[in-house]
Each structure stands twice: as structure tokens, then as C-alpha cells.
Coordinates of C-alpha atoms in Angstrom, one line a residue:
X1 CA 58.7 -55.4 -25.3
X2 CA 58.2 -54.3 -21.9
X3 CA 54.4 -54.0 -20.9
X4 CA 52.9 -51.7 -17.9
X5 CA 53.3 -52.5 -14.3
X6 CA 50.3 -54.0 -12.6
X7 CA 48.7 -52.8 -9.9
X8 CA 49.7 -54.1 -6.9
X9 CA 47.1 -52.9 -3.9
X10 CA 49.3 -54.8 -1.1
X11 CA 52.3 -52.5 -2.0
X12 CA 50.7 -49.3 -2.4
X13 CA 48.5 -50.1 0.7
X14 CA 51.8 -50.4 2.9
X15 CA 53.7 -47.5 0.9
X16 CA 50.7 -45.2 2.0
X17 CA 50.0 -46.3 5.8
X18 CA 51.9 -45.0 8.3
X19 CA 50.3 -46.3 11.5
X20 CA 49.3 -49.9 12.1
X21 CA 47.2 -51.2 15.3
X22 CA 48.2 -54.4 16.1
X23 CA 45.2 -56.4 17.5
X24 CA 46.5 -59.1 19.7
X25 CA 50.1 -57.9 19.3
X26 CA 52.1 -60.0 22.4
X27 CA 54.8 -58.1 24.8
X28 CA 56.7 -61.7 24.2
X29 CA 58.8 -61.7 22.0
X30 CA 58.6 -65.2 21.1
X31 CA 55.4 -64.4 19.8
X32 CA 55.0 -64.1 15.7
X33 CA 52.8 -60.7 16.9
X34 CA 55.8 -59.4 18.5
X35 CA 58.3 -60.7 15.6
X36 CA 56.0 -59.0 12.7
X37 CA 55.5 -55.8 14.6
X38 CA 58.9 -55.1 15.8
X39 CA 59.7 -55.9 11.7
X40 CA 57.7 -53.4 10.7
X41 CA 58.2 -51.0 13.6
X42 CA 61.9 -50.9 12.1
X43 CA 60.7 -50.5 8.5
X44 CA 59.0 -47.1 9.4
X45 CA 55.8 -47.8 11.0
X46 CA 54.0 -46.5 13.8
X47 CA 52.9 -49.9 16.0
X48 CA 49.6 -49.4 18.4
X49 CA 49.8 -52.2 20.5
X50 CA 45.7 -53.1 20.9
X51 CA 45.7 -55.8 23.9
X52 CA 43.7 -55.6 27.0
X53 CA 46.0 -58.0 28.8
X54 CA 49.2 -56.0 28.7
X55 CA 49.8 -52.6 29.1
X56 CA 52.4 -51.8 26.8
X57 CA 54.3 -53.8 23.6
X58 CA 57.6 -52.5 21.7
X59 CA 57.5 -49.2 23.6
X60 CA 54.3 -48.2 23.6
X61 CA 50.9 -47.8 25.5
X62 CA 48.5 -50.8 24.8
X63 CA 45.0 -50.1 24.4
X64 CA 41.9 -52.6 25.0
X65 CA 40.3 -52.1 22.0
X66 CA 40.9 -50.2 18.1
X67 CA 37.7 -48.1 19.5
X68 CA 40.2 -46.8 22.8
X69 CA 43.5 -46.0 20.4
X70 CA 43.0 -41.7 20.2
X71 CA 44.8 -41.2 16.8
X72 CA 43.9 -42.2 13.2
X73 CA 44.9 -46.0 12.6
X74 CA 45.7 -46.6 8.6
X75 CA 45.8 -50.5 9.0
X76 CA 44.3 -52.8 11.8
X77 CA 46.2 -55.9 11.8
X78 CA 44.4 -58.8 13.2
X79 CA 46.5 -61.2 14.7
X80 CA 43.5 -62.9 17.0
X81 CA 41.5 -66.4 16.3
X82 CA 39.1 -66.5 13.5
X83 CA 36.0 -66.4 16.4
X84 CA 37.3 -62.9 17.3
X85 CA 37.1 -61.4 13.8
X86 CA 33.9 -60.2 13.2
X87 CA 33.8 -57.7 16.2
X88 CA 37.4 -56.0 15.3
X89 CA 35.9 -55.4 11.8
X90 CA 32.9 -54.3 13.2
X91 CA 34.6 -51.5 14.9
X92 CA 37.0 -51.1 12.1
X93 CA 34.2 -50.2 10.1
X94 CA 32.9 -47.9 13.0
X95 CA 36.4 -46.2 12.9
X96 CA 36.1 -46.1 8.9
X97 CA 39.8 -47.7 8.9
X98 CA 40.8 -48.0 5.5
X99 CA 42.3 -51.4 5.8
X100 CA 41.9 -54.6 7.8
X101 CA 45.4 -57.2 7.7
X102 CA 44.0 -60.9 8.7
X103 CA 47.8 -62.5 9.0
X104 CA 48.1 -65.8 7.8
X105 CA 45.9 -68.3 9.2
X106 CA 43.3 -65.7 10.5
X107 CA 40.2 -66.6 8.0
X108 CA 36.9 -65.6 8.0
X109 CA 35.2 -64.7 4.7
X110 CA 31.8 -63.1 5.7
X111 CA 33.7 -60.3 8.3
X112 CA 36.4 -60.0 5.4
X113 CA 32.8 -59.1 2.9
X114 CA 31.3 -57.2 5.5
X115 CA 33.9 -55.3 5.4
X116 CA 34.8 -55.2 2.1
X117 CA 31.2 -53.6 1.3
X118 CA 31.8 -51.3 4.0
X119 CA 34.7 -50.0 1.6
X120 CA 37.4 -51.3 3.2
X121 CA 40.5 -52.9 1.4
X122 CA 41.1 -56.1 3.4
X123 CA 44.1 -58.8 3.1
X124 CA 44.0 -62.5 4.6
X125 CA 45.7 -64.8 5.6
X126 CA 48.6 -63.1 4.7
X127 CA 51.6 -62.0 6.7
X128 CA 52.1 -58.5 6.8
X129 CA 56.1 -58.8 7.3
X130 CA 56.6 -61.4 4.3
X131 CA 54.3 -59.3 1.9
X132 CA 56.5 -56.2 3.2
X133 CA 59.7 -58.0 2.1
X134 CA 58.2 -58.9 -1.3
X135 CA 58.0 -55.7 -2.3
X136 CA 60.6 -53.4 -0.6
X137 CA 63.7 -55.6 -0.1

């Protein structure tokens, strides 16, 4: 007896985004910010490098903050201490960005349920390039 799929948010979050700002995101690519966003660069995705210590990352401009980047962002991806949470989903919810990405070790439940009542699907502590691979390779 087969039964109906589950819903799985995660997947259809990352089959419907298309652009992904990448707060924190590292020119060094030694860094896991650089690793995960040159992954998902290759899988399709449009990387915004959001840094205002370097001016660009995998090929393109970096901006100082999600409120600078000009175009619509589908996913902010937070790679950035747990301190510095808060304020990117402030402006996230500012932006009305659809989704906020904590990768894994990012944690910080009130931002993640400010955001959340702000209507905002939100993931945490979760890599984005491991959750990818679960569910398209």
C-alpha cells in the first residue's frame, strides 16, 4: 500500500527560490560560506554576496547589507554569529523575504518567532547545501 507524499517545506522552499543572499558569505574559499554558496551557485542559484568587508564573492558585487542588494532576494541565508541575528531578520522582515536560512549552528529562537509571526518560513541550524543534497541528488 503506498500512502501520499508528505509535505516537505525545505524542498519546495529551494525548488521555488531562485536567488539567495548570502549574509556573511566569505571571498575565502576555505570558508564553509564560500563552500555552501559556490554549491548552490552550481545547482542553479543566483548567490548575493551580503558582506561589508569584501567587495565581491563567487563573481559578484557584495553589498553591506540585505537592505542595499537592488533585486528581489527569495532566501537570506544567515551565515553570521547568533548575536547578529536579530537585525538581518529585522530587515528581512522589512524586505518581506519569504524565507530566512540560519545554517547550522546559527541559533536564535525569539528572531527565528519574530520572524515566523511576521510570515516568514524560517530554517535553523540547518545547512542549506546538505538539505539541498537530501532532496535533489
Amino acid at each position: 500500500m503506498t500512502s501520499l507524499s508528505q509535505s516537505d517545506p525545505i524542498r519546495e522552499l529551494l525548488e521555488r527560490a531562485r536567488t539567495i543572499a548570502v549574509v556573511g558569505l566569505s571571498n575565502n574559499p576555505f570558508r564553509p560560506s564560500h563552500g555552501v554558496s559556490a554549491y548552490m551557485q552550481a545547482q542553479g542559484y543566483k548567490i548575493i554576496p551580503v558582506n561589508p568587508t569584501i567587495t565581491e564573492a563567487l563573481g559578484g558585487k557584495s553589498f553591506a547589507s540585505i537592505l542595499d542588494v537592488p533585486e528581489k532576494i527569495d532566501i537570506v541565508n544567515i551565515f553570521r554569529r547568533p548575536e547578529f541575528v536579530e537585525a538581518i531578520v529585522d530587515q528581512a522582515i522589512q524586505l518581506k523575504i519569504s524565507a530566512v536560512w540560519m545554517q547550522e549552528q546559527v541559533i536564535h529562537q525569539a528572531a527565528a518567532e519574530k520572524a515566523r509571526r511576521a510570515g516568514i518560513f524560517v530554517a535553523m541550524d540547518l545547512c542549506i547545501l546538505k538539505e539541498h543534497q537530501a532532496r535533489f541528488r
